[in-house]
mmCIF file with all atom_site columns, C-alpha atoms in Angstrom:
data_model
loop_
_atom_site.group_PDB
_atom_site.id
_atom_site.type_symbol
_atom_site.label_atom_id
_atom_site.label_alt_id
_atom_site.label_comp_id
_atom_site.label_asym_id
_atom_site.label_entity_id
_atom_site.label_seq_id
_atom_site.pdbx_PDB_ins_code
_atom_site.Cartn_x
_atom_site.Cartn_y
_atom_site.Cartn_z
_atom_site.occupancy
_atom_site.B_iso_or_equiv
_atom_site.pdbx_formal_charge
_atom_site.auth_seq_id
_atom_site.auth_comp_id
_atom_site.auth_asym_id
_atom_site.auth_atom_id
_atom_site.pdbx_PDB_model_num
ATOM 1  C CA . UNK C 1 1  ? 160.009 112.952 149.176 1.00 0.00 ? 1  UNK C CA 1
ATOM 2  C CA . UNK C 1 2  ? 158.037 110.089 150.603 1.00 0.00 ? 2  UNK C CA 1
ATOM 3  C CA . UNK C 1 3  ? 155.247 112.498 151.515 1.00 0.00 ? 3  UNK C CA 1
ATOM 4  C CA . UNK C 1 4  ? 155.069 113.737 147.905 1.00 0.00 ? 4  UNK C CA 1
ATOM 5  C CA . UNK C 1 5  ? 154.950 110.194 146.623 1.00 0.00 ? 5  UNK C CA 1
ATOM 6  C CA . UNK C 1 6  ? 152.156 109.328 149.025 1.00 0.00 ? 6  UNK C CA 1
ATOM 7  C CA . UNK C 1 7  ? 150.219 112.404 147.918 1.00 0.00 ? 7  UNK C CA 1
ATOM 8  C CA . UNK C 1 8  ? 150.723 111.512 144.269 1.00 0.00 ? 8  UNK C CA 1
ATOM 9  C CA . UNK C 1 9  ? 149.743 107.923 144.956 1.00 0.00 ? 9  UNK C CA 1
ATOM 10 C CA . UNK C 1 10 ? 146.595 109.073 146.766 1.00 0.00 ? 10 UNK C CA 1
ATOM 11 C CA . UNK C 1 11 ? 145.687 111.383 143.845 1.00 0.00 ? 11 UNK C CA 1
ATOM 12 C CA . UNK C 1 12 ? 146.247 108.500 141.454 1.00 0.00 ? 12 UNK C CA 1
ATOM 13 C CA . UNK C 1 13 ? 143.966 106.241 143.529 1.00 0.00 ? 13 UNK C CA 1
ATOM 14 C CA . UNK C 1 14 ? 141.262 108.906 143.594 1.00 0.00 ? 14 UNK C CA 1
ATOM 15 C CA . UNK C 1 15 ? 141.543 109.462 139.867 1.00 0.00 ? 15 UNK C CA 1
ATOM 16 C CA . UNK C 1 16 ? 141.393 105.719 139.146 1.00 0.00 ? 16 UNK C CA 1
ATOM 17 C CA . UNK C 1 17 ? 138.357 105.438 141.416 1.00 0.00 ? 17 UNK C CA 1
ATOM 18 C CA . UNK C 1 18 ? 136.677 108.339 139.561 1.00 0.00 ? 18 UNK C CA 1
ATOM 19 C CA . UNK C 1 19 ? 137.468 106.736 136.229 1.00 0.00 ? 19 UNK C CA 1
ATOM 20 C CA . UNK C 1 20 ? 136.015 103.414 137.379 1.00 0.00 ? 20 UNK C CA 1
ATOM 21 C CA . UNK C 1 21 ? 132.820 105.141 138.528 1.00 0.00 ? 21 UNK C CA 1
ATOM 22 C CA . UNK C 1 22 ? 132.612 107.064 135.270 1.00 0.00 ? 22 UNK C CA 1
ATOM 23 C CA . UNK C 1 23 ? 133.136 103.834 133.310 1.00 0.00 ? 23 UNK C CA 1
ATOM 24 C CA . UNK C 1 24 ? 130.329 102.112 135.229 1.00 0.00 ? 24 UNK C CA 1
ATOM 25 C CA . UNK C 1 25 ? 128.038 105.078 134.679 1.00 0.00 ? 25 UNK C CA 1
ATOM 26 C CA . UNK C 1 26 ? 128.784 105.103 130.960 1.00 0.00 ? 26 UNK C CA 1
ATOM 27 C CA . UNK C 1 27 ? 128.230 101.357 130.693 1.00 0.00 ? 27 UNK C CA 1
ATOM 28 C CA . UNK C 1 28 ? 124.819 101.745 132.344 1.00 0.00 ? 28 UNK C CA 1
ATOM 29 C CA . UNK C 1 29 ? 123.956 104.571 129.985 1.00 0.00 ? 29 UNK C CA 1
ATOM 30 C CA . UNK C 1 30 ? 125.031 102.507 126.969 1.00 0.00 ? 30 UNK C CA 1
ATOM 31 C CA . UNK C 1 31 ? 122.874 99.606  128.192 1.00 0.00 ? 31 UNK C CA 1
ATOM 32 C CA . UNK C 1 32 ? 119.833 101.850 128.624 1.00 0.00 ? 32 UNK C CA 1
ATOM 33 C CA . UNK C 1 33 ? 120.390 103.432 125.197 1.00 0.00 ? 33 UNK C CA 1
ATOM 34 C CA . UNK C 1 34 ? 120.697 99.991  123.604 1.00 0.00 ? 34 UNK C CA 1
ATOM 35 C CA . UNK C 1 35 ? 117.417 98.976  125.246 1.00 0.00 ? 35 UNK C CA 1
ATOM 36 C CA . UNK C 1 36 ? 115.738 102.161 124.026 1.00 0.00 ? 36 UNK C CA 1
ATOM 37 C CA . UNK C 1 37 ? 117.084 101.461 120.529 1.00 0.00 ? 37 UNK C CA 1
ATOM 38 C CA . UNK C 1 38 ? 115.660 97.925  120.587 1.00 0.00 ? 38 UNK C CA 1
ATOM 39 C CA . UNK C 1 39 ? 112.288 99.251  121.699 1.00 0.00 ? 39 UNK C CA 1
ATOM 40 C CA . UNK C 1 40 ? 112.359 101.861 118.945 1.00 0.00 ? 40 UNK C CA 1
ATOM 41 C CA . UNK C 1 41 ? 113.222 99.232  116.351 1.00 0.00 ? 41 UNK C CA 1
ATOM 42 C CA . UNK C 1 42 ? 110.375 97.009  117.564 1.00 0.00 ? 42 UNK C CA 1
ATOM 43 C CA . UNK C 1 43 ? 107.989 99.936  117.446 1.00 0.00 ? 43 UNK C CA 1
ATOM 44 C CA . UNK C 1 44 ? 109.192 100.798 113.949 1.00 0.00 ? 44 UNK C CA 1
ATOM 45 C CA . UNK C 1 45 ? 108.638 97.214  112.784 1.00 0.00 ? 45 UNK C CA 1
ATOM 46 C CA . UNK C 1 46 ? 105.111 97.226  114.240 1.00 0.00 ? 46 UNK C CA 1
ATOM 47 C CA . UNK C 1 47 ? 104.332 100.536 112.546 1.00 0.00 ? 47 UNK C CA 1
ATOM 48 C CA . UNK C 1 48 ? 105.682 99.271  109.226 1.00 0.00 ? 48 UNK C CA 1
ATOM 49 C CA . UNK C 1 49 ? 103.463 96.197  109.540 1.00 0.00 ? 49 UNK C CA 1
ATOM 50 C CA . UNK C 1 50 ? 100.476 98.380  110.344 1.00 0.00 ? 50 UNK C CA 1
ATOM 51 C CA . UNK C 1 51 ? 101.315 100.586 107.367 1.00 0.00 ? 51 UNK C CA 1
ATOM 52 C CA . UNK C 1 52 ? 101.345 97.543  105.074 1.00 0.00 ? 52 UNK C CA 1
ATOM 53 C CA . UNK C 1 53 ? 97.990  96.388  106.424 1.00 0.00 ? 53 UNK C CA 1
ATOM 54 C CA . UNK C 1 54 ? 96.444  99.809  106.026 1.00 0.00 ? 54 UNK C CA 1
ATOM 55 C CA . UNK C 1 55 ? 97.845  100.128 102.502 1.00 0.00 ? 55 UNK C CA 1
ATOM 56 C CA . UNK C 1 56 ? 96.277  96.795  101.583 1.00 0.00 ? 56 UNK C CA 1
ATOM 57 C CA . UNK C 1 57 ? 92.956  97.847  103.096 1.00 0.00 ? 57 UNK C CA 1
ATOM 58 C CA . UNK C 1 58 ? 93.110  101.132 101.191 1.00 0.00 ? 58 UNK C CA 1
ATOM 59 C CA . UNK C 1 59 ? 93.790  99.300  97.928  1.00 0.00 ? 59 UNK C CA 1
ATOM 60 C CA . UNK C 1 60 ? 90.831  96.999  98.619  1.00 0.00 ? 60 UNK C CA 1
ATOM 61 C CA . UNK C 1 61 ? 88.599  99.989  99.325  1.00 0.00 ? 61 UNK C CA 1
ATOM 62 C CA . UNK C 1 62 ? 89.683  101.644 96.096  1.00 0.00 ? 62 UNK C CA 1
ATOM 63 C CA . UNK C 1 63 ? 88.837  98.488  94.158  1.00 0.00 ? 63 UNK C CA 1
ATOM 64 C CA . UNK C 1 64 ? 85.488  98.166  95.934  1.00 0.00 ? 64 UNK C CA 1
ATOM 65 C CA . UNK C 1 65 ? 84.665  101.802 95.201  1.00 0.00 ? 65 UNK C CA 1
ATOM 66 C CA . UNK C 1 66 ? 85.596  101.351 91.536  1.00 0.00 ? 66 UNK C CA 1
ATOM 67 C CA . UNK C 1 67 ? 83.366  98.281  91.325  1.00 0.00 ? 67 UNK C CA 1
ATOM 68 C CA . UNK C 1 68 ? 80.552  100.155 93.031  1.00 0.00 ? 68 UNK C CA 1
ATOM 69 C CA . UNK C 1 69 ? 80.777  102.918 90.470  1.00 0.00 ? 69 UNK C CA 1
ATOM 70 C CA . UNK C 1 70 ? 80.899  100.470 87.611  1.00 0.00 ? 70 UNK C CA 1
ATOM 71 C CA . UNK C 1 71 ? 77.824  98.686  88.998  1.00 0.00 ? 71 UNK C CA 1
ATOM 72 C CA . UNK C 1 72 ? 75.995  101.996 89.083  1.00 0.00 ? 72 UNK C CA 1
ATOM 73 C CA . UNK C 1 73 ? 77.146  102.727 85.553  1.00 0.00 ? 73 UNK C CA 1
ATOM 74 C CA . UNK C 1 74 ? 76.096  99.238  84.543  1.00 0.00 ? 74 UNK C CA 1
ATOM 75 C CA . UNK C 1 75 ? 72.627  99.758  85.960  1.00 0.00 ? 75 UNK C CA 1
ATOM 76 C CA . UNK C 1 76 ? 72.295  103.096 84.183  1.00 0.00 ? 76 UNK C CA 1
ATOM 77 C CA . UNK C 1 77 ? 73.480  101.515 80.940  1.00 0.00 ? 77 UNK C CA 1
ATOM 78 C CA . UNK C 1 78 ? 71.017  98.653  81.406  1.00 0.00 ? 78 UNK C CA 1
ATOM 79 C CA . UNK C 1 79 ? 68.141  101.104 81.903  1.00 0.00 ? 79 UNK C CA 1
ATOM 80 C CA . UNK C 1 80 ? 69.242  103.066 78.839  1.00 0.00 ? 80 UNK C CA 1
ATOM 81 C CA . UNK C 1 81 ? 69.463  99.843  76.809  1.00 0.00 ? 81 UNK C CA 1
ATOM 82 C CA . UNK C 1 82 ? 65.993  98.766  77.988  1.00 0.00 ? 82 UNK C CA 1
ATOM 83 C CA . UNK C 1 83 ? 64.639  102.176 77.000  1.00 0.00 ? 83 UNK C CA 1
ATOM 84 C CA . UNK C 1 84 ? 66.213  101.885 73.534  1.00 0.00 ? 84 UNK C CA 1
ATOM 85 C CA . UNK C 1 85 ? 64.741  98.395  73.095  1.00 0.00 ? 85 UNK C CA 1
ATOM 86 C CA . UNK C 1 86 ? 61.286  99.726  73.975  1.00 0.00 ? 86 UNK C CA 1
ATOM 87 C CA . UNK C 1 87 ? 61.708  102.553 71.493  1.00 0.00 ? 87 UNK C CA 1
ATOM 88 C CA . UNK C 1 88 ? 62.750  100.097 68.773  1.00 0.00 ? 88 UNK C CA 1
ATOM 89 C CA . UNK C 1 89 ? 59.753  97.885  69.630  1.00 0.00 ? 89 UNK C CA 1
ATOM 90 C CA . UNK C 1 90 ? 57.463  100.901 69.359  1.00 0.00 ? 90 UNK C CA 1
ATOM 91 C CA . UNK C 1 91 ? 58.977  101.812 65.994  1.00 0.00 ? 91 UNK C CA 1
ATOM 92 C CA . UNK C 1 92 ? 58.495  98.256  64.738  1.00 0.00 ? 92 UNK C CA 1
ATOM 93 C CA . UNK C 1 93 ? 54.896  98.281  65.984  1.00 0.00 ? 93 UNK C CA 1
ATOM 94 C CA . UNK C 1 94 ? 54.261  101.573 64.165  1.00 0.00 ? 94 UNK C CA 1
ATOM 95 C CA . UNK C 1 95 ? 55.793  100.211 60.959  1.00 0.00 ? 95 UNK C CA 1
ATOM 96 C CA . UNK C 1 96 ? 53.590  97.112  61.126  1.00 0.00 ? 96 UNK C CA 1
ATOM 97 C CA . UNK C 1 97 ? 50.414  99.084  61.538  1.00 0.00 ? 97 UNK C CA 1
#
């Protein structure tokens, strides 16, 4: 019976040793996964910041493009107005003569 107890005790020691090794391995894996998670979160925060910057730049470009178009329209309107003024001046000159 002592031999059986020693065998059982040896099996128990081996199993405890295996469990301790498995626990250490899992703890290391958890630590590496936590580090990977932190890196992913940092990367996500950087990308969100970049997205905000690019969105602001895009909005500024849209405004600049709209102003550019309105300047072109303004110039065209100014030329049209100048042409109409000349036509009115010509009409007045014809009426006076």
